[in-house]
mmCIF file of C-alpha atoms and ligand atoms in Angstrom:
data_model
loop_
_atom_site.group_PDB
_atom_site.id
_atom_site.type_symbol
_atom_site.label_atom_id
_atom_site.label_comp_id
_atom_site.label_asym_id
_atom_site.label_seq_id
_atom_site.Cartn_x
_atom_site.Cartn_y
_atom_site.Cartn_z
ATOM 1 C CA MET X 1 -24.591 242.290 -15.459
ATOM 2 C CA SER X 2 -26.738 239.306 -16.142
ATOM 3 C CA LYS X 3 -26.137 237.119 -19.139
ATOM 4 C CA ILE X 4 -28.782 237.037 -21.866
ATOM 5 C CA ILE X 5 -30.442 234.088 -23.449
ATOM 6 C CA LEU X 6 -32.891 234.041 -26.312
ATOM 7 C CA VAL X 7 -35.111 230.936 -26.562
ATOM 8 C CA THR X 8 -37.293 230.422 -29.634
ATOM 9 C CA GLY X 9 -40.551 228.445 -29.039
ATOM 10 C CA ALA X 10 -40.732 229.176 -25.325
ATOM 11 C CA THR X 11 -44.519 229.053 -25.023
ATOM 12 C CA SER X 12 -44.451 225.301 -24.233
ATOM 13 C CA GLY X 13 -42.351 222.143 -23.909
ATOM 14 C CA PHE X 14 -38.540 222.382 -24.077
ATOM 15 C CA GLY X 15 -38.460 226.055 -24.751
ATOM 16 C CA LYS X 16 -40.572 226.977 -21.736
ATOM 17 C CA ALA X 17 -38.479 224.627 -19.421
ATOM 18 C CA ILE X 18 -35.198 226.006 -20.866
ATOM 19 C CA ALA X 19 -36.477 229.551 -20.114
ATOM 20 C CA GLU X 20 -37.293 228.518 -16.612
ATOM 21 C CA ARG X 21 -34.019 226.816 -16.103
ATOM 22 C CA PHE X 22 -31.985 230.028 -16.976
ATOM 23 C CA ALA X 23 -34.414 232.332 -15.231
ATOM 24 C CA LYS X 24 -33.615 230.378 -12.055
ATOM 25 C CA GLU X 25 -29.990 231.349 -12.646
ATOM 26 C CA ALA X 26 -30.683 235.032 -12.958
ATOM 27 C CA TYR X 27 -30.240 235.215 -16.749
ATOM 28 C CA THR X 28 -32.230 237.843 -18.672
ATOM 29 C CA VAL X 29 -34.553 235.528 -20.557
ATOM 30 C CA CYS X 30 -35.913 236.501 -23.995
ATOM 31 C CA ILE X 31 -38.714 234.176 -24.875
ATOM 32 C CA SER X 32 -40.440 233.949 -28.342
ATOM 33 C CA GLY X 33 -43.363 232.196 -29.909
ATOM 34 C CA ARG X 34 -46.522 232.975 -31.892
ATOM 35 C CA ARG X 35 -49.023 232.779 -28.972
ATOM 36 C CA LYS X 36 -48.980 236.119 -27.284
ATOM 37 C CA GLU X 37 -51.157 235.034 -24.199
ATOM 38 C CA ARG X 38 -48.784 232.170 -23.592
ATOM 39 C CA LEU X 39 -45.810 234.395 -23.793
ATOM 40 C CA ASN X 40 -47.257 236.697 -21.265
ATOM 41 C CA GLU X 41 -48.191 233.868 -18.952
ATOM 42 C CA VAL X 42 -44.645 232.493 -19.097
ATOM 43 C CA LYS X 43 -43.240 235.978 -18.429
ATOM 44 C CA GLN X 44 -45.601 236.415 -15.390
ATOM 45 C CA GLU X 45 -44.645 233.058 -14.059
ATOM 46 C CA LEU X 46 -40.803 233.543 -14.350
ATOM 47 C CA GLU X 47 -41.143 237.054 -12.839
ATOM 48 C CA ASN X 48 -43.192 235.874 -9.940
ATOM 49 C CA LYS X 49 -41.165 232.704 -9.152
ATOM 50 C CA TYR X 50 -37.685 234.074 -9.712
ATOM 51 C CA GLY X 51 -37.894 237.780 -10.060
ATOM 52 C CA ALA X 52 -36.511 237.250 -13.487
ATOM 53 C CA ASN X 53 -36.030 239.935 -16.189
ATOM 54 C CA VAL X 54 -38.088 238.528 -19.071
ATOM 55 C CA VAL X 55 -38.347 240.027 -22.607
ATOM 56 C CA CYS X 56 -41.288 238.720 -24.750
ATOM 57 C CA LEU X 57 -40.914 238.620 -28.569
ATOM 58 C CA GLN X 58 -43.953 237.551 -30.390
ATOM 59 C CA PHE X 59 -43.119 236.391 -33.892
ATOM 60 C CA ASP X 60 -43.469 233.542 -36.307
ATOM 61 C CA VAL X 61 -40.033 232.095 -37.234
ATOM 62 C CA ARG X 62 -41.341 231.476 -40.759
ATOM 63 C CA ASN X 63 -41.841 235.110 -41.430
ATOM 64 C CA ARG X 64 -38.613 236.895 -42.445
ATOM 65 C CA GLU X 65 -39.818 240.378 -41.720
ATOM 66 C CA GLU X 66 -41.281 239.425 -38.259
ATOM 67 C CA VAL X 67 -37.932 237.831 -37.342
ATOM 68 C CA LYS X 68 -36.005 240.715 -38.555
ATOM 69 C CA ASN X 69 -38.210 243.236 -36.709
ATOM 70 C CA ALA X 70 -38.184 241.244 -33.450
ATOM 71 C CA ILE X 71 -34.462 241.076 -33.289
ATOM 72 C CA GLU X 72 -34.250 244.818 -34.007
ATOM 73 C CA GLU X 73 -36.627 245.362 -31.081
ATOM 74 C CA LEU X 74 -34.619 243.015 -28.905
ATOM 75 C CA LYS X 75 -31.532 245.042 -29.720
ATOM 76 C CA LYS X 76 -33.205 248.106 -28.232
ATOM 77 C CA GLN X 77 -33.823 246.255 -24.916
ATOM 78 C CA VAL X 78 -30.572 244.273 -24.450
ATOM 79 C CA ASP X 79 -27.015 245.060 -25.513
ATOM 80 C CA ARG X 80 -25.893 241.508 -26.333
ATOM 81 C CA VAL X 81 -27.073 237.877 -26.774
ATOM 82 C CA ASP X 82 -24.976 235.309 -24.958
ATOM 83 C CA ILE X 83 -26.918 232.253 -25.914
ATOM 84 C CA LEU X 84 -29.389 231.577 -28.637
ATOM 85 C CA VAL X 85 -31.510 228.330 -28.416
ATOM 86 C CA ASN X 86 -33.044 227.444 -31.750
ATOM 87 C CA ASN X 87 -35.878 225.336 -30.347
ATOM 88 C CA ALA X 88 -39.048 226.448 -32.086
ATOM 89 C CA GLY X 89 -40.082 223.423 -34.302
ATOM 90 C CA LEU X 90 -42.737 220.921 -34.931
ATOM 91 C CA ALA X 91 -43.942 217.798 -36.717
ATOM 92 C CA ALA X 92 -47.155 218.002 -38.755
ATOM 93 C CA GLY X 93 -48.731 214.671 -39.629
ATOM 94 C CA MET X 94 -47.108 211.276 -40.025
ATOM 95 C CA SER X 95 -47.745 209.758 -43.483
ATOM 96 C CA SER X 96 -46.144 207.585 -46.004
ATOM 97 C CA ILE X 97 -44.276 209.585 -48.645
ATOM 98 C CA GLU X 98 -46.876 209.004 -51.427
ATOM 99 C CA GLU X 99 -49.766 210.099 -49.100
ATOM 100 C CA GLY X 100 -48.066 213.134 -47.439
ATOM 101 C CA ASP X 101 -49.922 216.402 -47.154
ATOM 102 C CA LEU X 102 -48.074 219.159 -49.052
ATOM 103 C CA ASP X 103 -49.157 221.843 -46.544
ATOM 104 C CA ASP X 104 -47.754 219.845 -43.717
ATOM 105 C CA TRP X 105 -44.440 219.435 -45.582
ATOM 106 C CA ASP X 106 -44.248 223.189 -46.215
ATOM 107 C CA THR X 107 -44.986 223.924 -42.497
ATOM 108 C CA MET X 108 -42.186 221.638 -41.310
ATOM 109 C CA ILE X 109 -39.592 222.798 -43.801
ATOM 110 C CA ASP X 110 -40.583 226.454 -43.237
ATOM 111 C CA THR X 111 -40.425 226.232 -39.504
ATOM 112 C CA ASN X 112 -37.740 223.717 -38.720
ATOM 113 C CA VAL X 113 -35.231 224.653 -41.365
ATOM 114 C CA LYS X 114 -35.975 228.149 -42.748
ATOM 115 C CA GLY X 115 -37.204 229.543 -39.420
ATOM 116 C CA LEU X 116 -34.037 228.353 -37.670
ATOM 117 C CA LEU X 117 -31.987 229.935 -40.469
ATOM 118 C CA TYR X 118 -33.800 233.249 -40.330
ATOM 119 C CA VAL X 119 -33.326 233.602 -36.608
ATOM 120 C CA THR X 120 -29.707 232.587 -36.810
ATOM 121 C CA ARG X 121 -29.006 234.998 -39.586
ATOM 122 C CA GLN X 122 -30.228 237.889 -37.439
ATOM 123 C CA VAL X 123 -28.426 236.843 -34.243
ATOM 124 C CA ALA X 124 -25.171 235.431 -35.411
ATOM 125 C CA PRO X 125 -23.767 238.835 -36.539
ATOM 126 C CA LEU X 126 -24.338 240.159 -33.002
ATOM 127 C CA MET X 127 -22.354 237.247 -31.643
ATOM 128 C CA LYS X 128 -19.668 237.857 -34.221
ATOM 129 C CA GLU X 129 -19.399 241.450 -33.108
ATOM 130 C CA GLN X 130 -19.150 240.314 -29.524
ATOM 131 C CA ARG X 131 -16.537 237.683 -30.491
ATOM 132 C CA CYS X 132 -18.358 235.174 -28.303
ATOM 133 C CA GLY X 133 -21.671 233.501 -28.012
ATOM 134 C CA HIS X 134 -23.406 230.066 -28.042
ATOM 135 C CA ILE X 135 -25.896 228.801 -30.454
ATOM 136 C CA ILE X 136 -27.770 225.718 -29.334
ATOM 137 C CA ASN X 137 -29.866 223.944 -32.010
ATOM 138 C CA ILE X 138 -32.496 221.428 -30.950
ATOM 139 C CA GLY X 139 -32.366 218.575 -33.350
ATOM 140 C CA SER X 140 -33.732 215.130 -32.585
ATOM 141 C CA THR X 141 -32.879 211.441 -32.698
ATOM 142 C CA ALA X 142 -34.727 211.959 -36.035
ATOM 143 C CA SER X 143 -31.626 214.013 -37.084
ATOM 144 C CA LYS X 144 -29.572 210.776 -36.954
ATOM 145 C CA THR X 145 -31.916 207.898 -37.915
ATOM 146 C CA VAL X 146 -35.038 208.019 -40.065
ATOM 147 C CA TYR X 147 -38.221 206.103 -39.182
ATOM 148 C CA ARG X 148 -41.260 204.839 -41.055
ATOM 149 C CA ASN X 149 -43.577 207.678 -42.046
ATOM 150 C CA GLY X 150 -41.138 210.267 -40.547
ATOM 151 C CA ASN X 151 -39.828 211.244 -43.980
ATOM 152 C CA VAL X 152 -40.123 215.002 -44.088
ATOM 153 C CA TYR X 153 -39.877 215.612 -40.404
ATOM 154 C CA CYS X 154 -36.682 213.591 -40.280
ATOM 155 C CA ALA X 155 -35.318 215.390 -43.354
ATOM 156 C CA THR X 156 -35.857 218.737 -41.543
ATOM 157 C CA LYS X 157 -33.975 217.476 -38.539
ATOM 158 C CA PHE X 158 -31.229 215.932 -40.691
ATOM 159 C CA ALA X 159 -30.979 219.558 -42.129
ATOM 160 C CA VAL X 160 -30.667 220.935 -38.608
ATOM 161 C CA ASP X 161 -27.732 218.503 -38.048
ATOM 162 C CA ALA X 162 -26.058 219.596 -41.262
ATOM 163 C CA LEU X 163 -26.548 223.341 -40.356
ATOM 164 C CA SER X 164 -25.146 222.798 -36.846
ATOM 165 C CA GLN X 165 -22.046 221.235 -38.275
ATOM 166 C CA SER X 166 -21.730 223.926 -40.931
ATOM 167 C CA MET X 167 -22.358 226.915 -38.724
ATOM 168 C CA ARG X 168 -19.835 225.574 -36.205
ATOM 169 C CA ILE X 169 -17.140 225.740 -38.897
ATOM 170 C CA ASP X 170 -18.228 229.233 -40.124
ATOM 171 C CA LEU X 171 -18.395 230.679 -36.582
ATOM 172 C CA LEU X 172 -15.326 229.058 -35.179
ATOM 173 C CA PRO X 173 -13.062 232.022 -35.850
ATOM 174 C CA TYR X 174 -15.144 234.273 -33.812
ATOM 175 C CA GLY X 175 -15.264 232.160 -30.694
ATOM 176 C CA ILE X 176 -18.911 231.210 -31.048
ATOM 177 C CA LYS X 177 -19.861 227.768 -29.850
ATOM 178 C CA VAL X 178 -22.523 225.729 -31.785
ATOM 179 C CA THR X 179 -24.092 222.708 -29.982
ATOM 180 C CA SER X 180 -26.569 220.373 -31.319
ATOM 181 C CA VAL X 181 -28.842 218.766 -28.665
ATOM 182 C CA ASN X 182 -30.805 215.754 -30.215
ATOM 183 C CA PRO X 183 -33.450 214.412 -27.815
ATOM 184 C CA GLY X 184 -35.516 211.316 -28.308
ATOM 185 C CA MET X 185 -39.204 210.937 -27.335
ATOM 186 C CA ALA X 186 -40.246 213.617 -24.748
ATOM 187 C CA GLU X 187 -43.734 214.302 -23.609
ATOM 188 C CA THR X 188 -44.540 217.885 -24.409
ATOM 189 C CA GLU X 189 -47.148 219.313 -26.805
ATOM 190 C CA PHE X 190 -45.124 217.855 -29.684
ATOM 191 C CA SER X 191 -47.427 214.880 -30.466
ATOM 192 C CA LEU X 192 -50.597 216.851 -29.890
ATOM 193 C CA VAL X 193 -49.407 219.299 -32.537
ATOM 194 C CA ARG X 194 -48.228 216.493 -34.786
ATOM 195 C CA PHE X 195 -51.676 214.692 -34.583
ATOM 196 C CA LYS X 196 -53.540 217.980 -34.857
ATOM 197 C CA GLY X 197 -55.243 217.931 -31.423
ATOM 198 C CA ASP X 198 -55.994 214.283 -31.189
ATOM 199 C CA ALA X 199 -55.114 213.941 -27.451
ATOM 200 C CA GLU X 200 -55.627 210.208 -27.359
ATOM 201 C CA ARG X 201 -53.288 209.420 -30.184
ATOM 202 C CA ALA X 202 -50.724 211.901 -28.776
ATOM 203 C CA ALA X 203 -50.853 210.320 -25.296
ATOM 204 C CA ASN X 204 -50.544 206.752 -26.760
ATOM 205 C CA VAL X 205 -47.060 207.712 -28.114
ATOM 206 C CA TYR X 206 -45.738 207.735 -24.489
ATOM 207 C CA GLN X 207 -47.648 204.695 -23.068
ATOM 208 C CA GLY X 208 -45.824 201.979 -21.251
ATOM 209 C CA PHE X 209 -42.519 203.730 -20.438
ATOM 210 C CA GLN X 210 -41.261 206.904 -18.947
ATOM 211 C CA PRO X 211 -40.288 209.301 -21.719
ATOM 212 C CA LEU X 212 -37.978 212.334 -21.355
ATOM 213 C CA GLY X 213 -39.570 215.385 -19.836
ATOM 214 C CA ALA X 214 -38.890 218.941 -20.881
ATOM 215 C CA GLU X 215 -36.975 219.627 -17.659
ATOM 216 C CA ASP X 216 -34.477 216.902 -18.669
ATOM 217 C CA ILE X 217 -33.703 218.782 -21.779
ATOM 218 C CA ALA X 218 -33.530 222.035 -20.007
ATOM 219 C CA ASP X 219 -30.944 220.720 -17.548
ATOM 220 C CA ILE X 220 -28.853 219.371 -20.473
ATOM 221 C CA VAL X 221 -28.985 222.624 -22.311
ATOM 222 C CA HIS X 222 -27.957 224.449 -19.102
ATOM 223 C CA TYR X 223 -25.090 222.039 -18.634
ATOM 224 C CA CYS X 224 -23.910 222.611 -22.234
ATOM 225 C CA ALA X 225 -24.101 226.320 -21.872
ATOM 226 C CA THR X 226 -22.276 226.610 -18.557
ATOM 227 C CA LEU X 227 -19.091 224.621 -19.412
ATOM 228 C CA PRO X 228 -15.706 226.442 -19.201
ATOM 229 C CA ALA X 229 -15.146 228.917 -22.067
ATOM 230 C CA HIS X 230 -12.676 226.614 -23.922
ATOM 231 C CA VAL X 231 -15.066 223.617 -23.862
ATOM 232 C CA CYS X 232 -17.791 223.064 -26.392
ATOM 233 C CA ILE X 233 -20.140 219.972 -26.684
ATOM 234 C CA ASN X 234 -20.633 219.754 -30.431
ATOM 235 C CA ASP X 235 -23.228 217.062 -30.637
ATOM 236 C CA LEU X 236 -25.375 215.343 -28.041
ATOM 237 C CA VAL X 237 -27.925 212.628 -28.314
ATOM 238 C CA VAL X 238 -30.204 211.947 -25.335
ATOM 239 C CA THR X 239 -32.974 209.353 -25.006
ATOM 240 C CA CYS X 240 -35.008 207.938 -22.154
ATOM 241 C CA LEU X 241 -33.971 204.593 -20.819
ATOM 242 C CA ASN X 242 -36.442 202.624 -23.006
ATOM 243 C CA GLN X 243 -35.247 204.076 -26.354
ATOM 244 C CA ALA X 244 -32.092 203.305 -28.323
ATOM 245 C CA ASN X 245 -32.771 205.542 -31.299
ATOM 246 C CA SER X 246 -35.607 206.653 -33.611
ATOM 247 C CA VAL X 247 -36.382 203.036 -34.508
ATOM 248 C CA TYR X 248 -35.719 200.871 -31.479
ATOM 249 C CA SER X 249 -37.561 201.281 -28.155
ATOM 250 C CA VAL X 250 -39.158 198.883 -25.602
ATOM 251 C CA LYS X 251 -42.217 199.208 -23.430
ATOM 252 C CA ASP X 252 -41.719 198.273 -19.728
ATOM 253 C CA ALA X 253 -44.115 195.343 -20.131
ATOM 254 C CA ASP X 254 -41.998 193.851 -22.882
ATOM 255 C CA LYS X 255 -38.817 193.808 -20.876
ATOM 256 C CA PRO X 256 -37.527 190.374 -19.679
ATOM 257 C CA ALA X 257 -38.416 189.656 -16.046
HETATM 258 P P1 NDP T 301 -43.930 221.903 -28.196
HETATM 259 O O1 NDP T 301 -45.029 221.780 -29.192
HETATM 260 O O2 NDP T 301 -44.378 221.711 -26.829
HETATM 261 O O3 NDP T 301 -43.235 223.302 -28.396
HETATM 262 C C1 NDP T 301 -42.998 223.824 -29.659
HETATM 263 C C2 NDP T 301 -42.655 225.346 -29.508
HETATM 264 O O4 NDP T 301 -42.252 225.783 -30.794
HETATM 265 C C3 NDP T 301 -43.833 226.141 -29.095
HETATM 266 O O5 NDP T 301 -43.377 227.120 -28.097
HETATM 267 C C4 NDP T 301 -44.329 226.739 -30.257
HETATM 268 O O6 NDP T 301 -44.852 228.149 -30.027
HETATM 269 C C5 NDP T 301 -43.004 226.986 -31.079
HETATM 270 N N1 NDP T 301 -43.332 227.146 -32.490
HETATM 271 C C6 NDP T 301 -43.756 226.251 -33.366
HETATM 272 N N2 NDP T 301 -43.874 226.824 -34.609
HETATM 273 C C7 NDP T 301 -43.411 228.095 -34.576
HETATM 274 C C8 NDP T 301 -43.286 229.153 -35.381
HETATM 275 N N3 NDP T 301 -43.689 229.062 -36.667
HETATM 276 N N4 NDP T 301 -42.866 230.327 -34.965
HETATM 277 C C9 NDP T 301 -42.535 230.516 -33.678
HETATM 278 N N5 NDP T 301 -42.558 229.550 -32.835
HETATM 279 C C10 NDP T 301 -43.000 228.308 -33.232
HETATM 280 O O7 NDP T 301 -42.857 220.845 -28.667
HETATM 281 P P2 NDP T 301 -41.429 220.473 -28.081
HETATM 282 O O8 NDP T 301 -41.018 221.348 -26.895
HETATM 283 O O9 NDP T 301 -41.301 219.035 -27.847
HETATM 284 O O10 NDP T 301 -40.501 220.845 -29.343
HETATM 285 C C11 NDP T 301 -39.399 221.803 -29.284
HETATM 286 C C12 NDP T 301 -38.424 221.289 -30.260
HETATM 287 O O11 NDP T 301 -37.887 220.022 -29.944
HETATM 288 C C13 NDP T 301 -38.875 221.162 -31.703
HETATM 289 O O12 NDP T 301 -37.854 221.716 -32.674
HETATM 290 C C14 NDP T 301 -39.064 219.604 -31.883
HETATM 291 O O13 NDP T 301 -38.906 219.276 -33.236
HETATM 292 C C15 NDP T 301 -37.841 219.188 -31.009
HETATM 293 N N6 NDP T 301 -37.961 217.795 -30.474
HETATM 294 C C16 NDP T 301 -39.005 217.375 -29.795
HETATM 295 C C17 NDP T 301 -39.028 216.090 -29.293
HETATM 296 C C18 NDP T 301 -40.133 215.493 -28.519
HETATM 297 O O14 NDP T 301 -40.304 214.243 -28.524
HETATM 298 N N7 NDP T 301 -41.029 216.274 -27.944
HETATM 299 C C19 NDP T 301 -37.860 215.200 -29.438
HETATM 300 C C20 NDP T 301 -36.740 215.800 -30.174
HETATM 301 C C21 NDP T 301 -36.838 217.099 -30.698
HETATM 302 P P3 NDP T 301 -46.191 228.814 -30.581
HETATM 303 O O15 NDP T 301 -47.080 227.693 -30.993
HETATM 304 O O16 NDP T 301 -46.586 229.638 -29.548
HETATM 305 O O17 NDP T 301 -45.630 229.587 -31.787
HETATM 306 C C1 8X3 T 302 -39.251 214.167 -32.006
HETATM 307 C C2 8X3 T 302 -39.116 212.796 -31.551
HETATM 308 O O1 8X3 T 302 -39.416 210.387 -32.227
HETATM 309 O O2 8X3 T 302 -41.151 211.909 -33.009
HETATM 310 O O3 8X3 T 302 -38.159 214.590 -32.657
HETATM 311 O O4 8X3 T 302 -39.038 211.880 -34.023
HETATM 312 S S1 8X3 T 302 -39.725 211.678 -32.830
#
């Protein structure tokens, strides 16, 4: 029987690439996001390319009821969840603390922290019953080091780090692995969302060097998820070659000859 993975935020970026990486390996792939059309497109693509079994779950991770109903629906379609990738997340804006937009703050906290918790709260009991499972939380270099004007986004990703550490302890007796994957700058829709559709500003973030791509993160998640049963990567930080952490990076043009 094929293994089953649930990926939140699989309508673009890391989540979509992770879904594809596991579809390629004949997993049953459960994909989620708010955008229904995108979910259907991803499903179609994975079915056509890999003959994959794809389950679409449209829900907003911020909405408790929607999360609960979606996982109830999922339970009717699959009999277990082997891997949960808590990937859905975003940055909204980038302002100094005294100028921050309160709605942006709520959006980030509700999505990145509370959303991750709501999904985990529904899925972890299934894994507990199974006495195995793997939760992979997508943190960030911003989970480790804060940067100027990153305040609330960084705080949400520090929270993801704390929750990964904490749930690893809570779930340890049940044989459930918890891995935190913390990427640096990667070109997805992330900056377009952060800068509210300003494509020029978004593209500018990745000028002058080769950032990570979504496929790089998908390969890493796949590696973490396919290690022998007794091996668990707890915490992994990955950046492109031009980045050391949230604060230090170098453009190709500024490297010594
Ligand atoms: P994208 O914007 O490309 O993808 C974000 C995904 O999250 C989309 O599928 C979106 O789906 C989903 N999402 C956002 N809000 C919600 C919500 N309320 N409910 C359900 N789904 C939601 O960005 P990335 O792929 O880059 O981001 C994925 C994760 O990686 C995020 O947690 C981000 O913080 C993290 N990250 C990103 C880095 C980067 O540089 N790109 C680096 C480090 C970490 P939809 O809009 O359809 O709901
Ligand atoms: C996303 C990467 O550098 O914007 O977590 O914090 S960064």
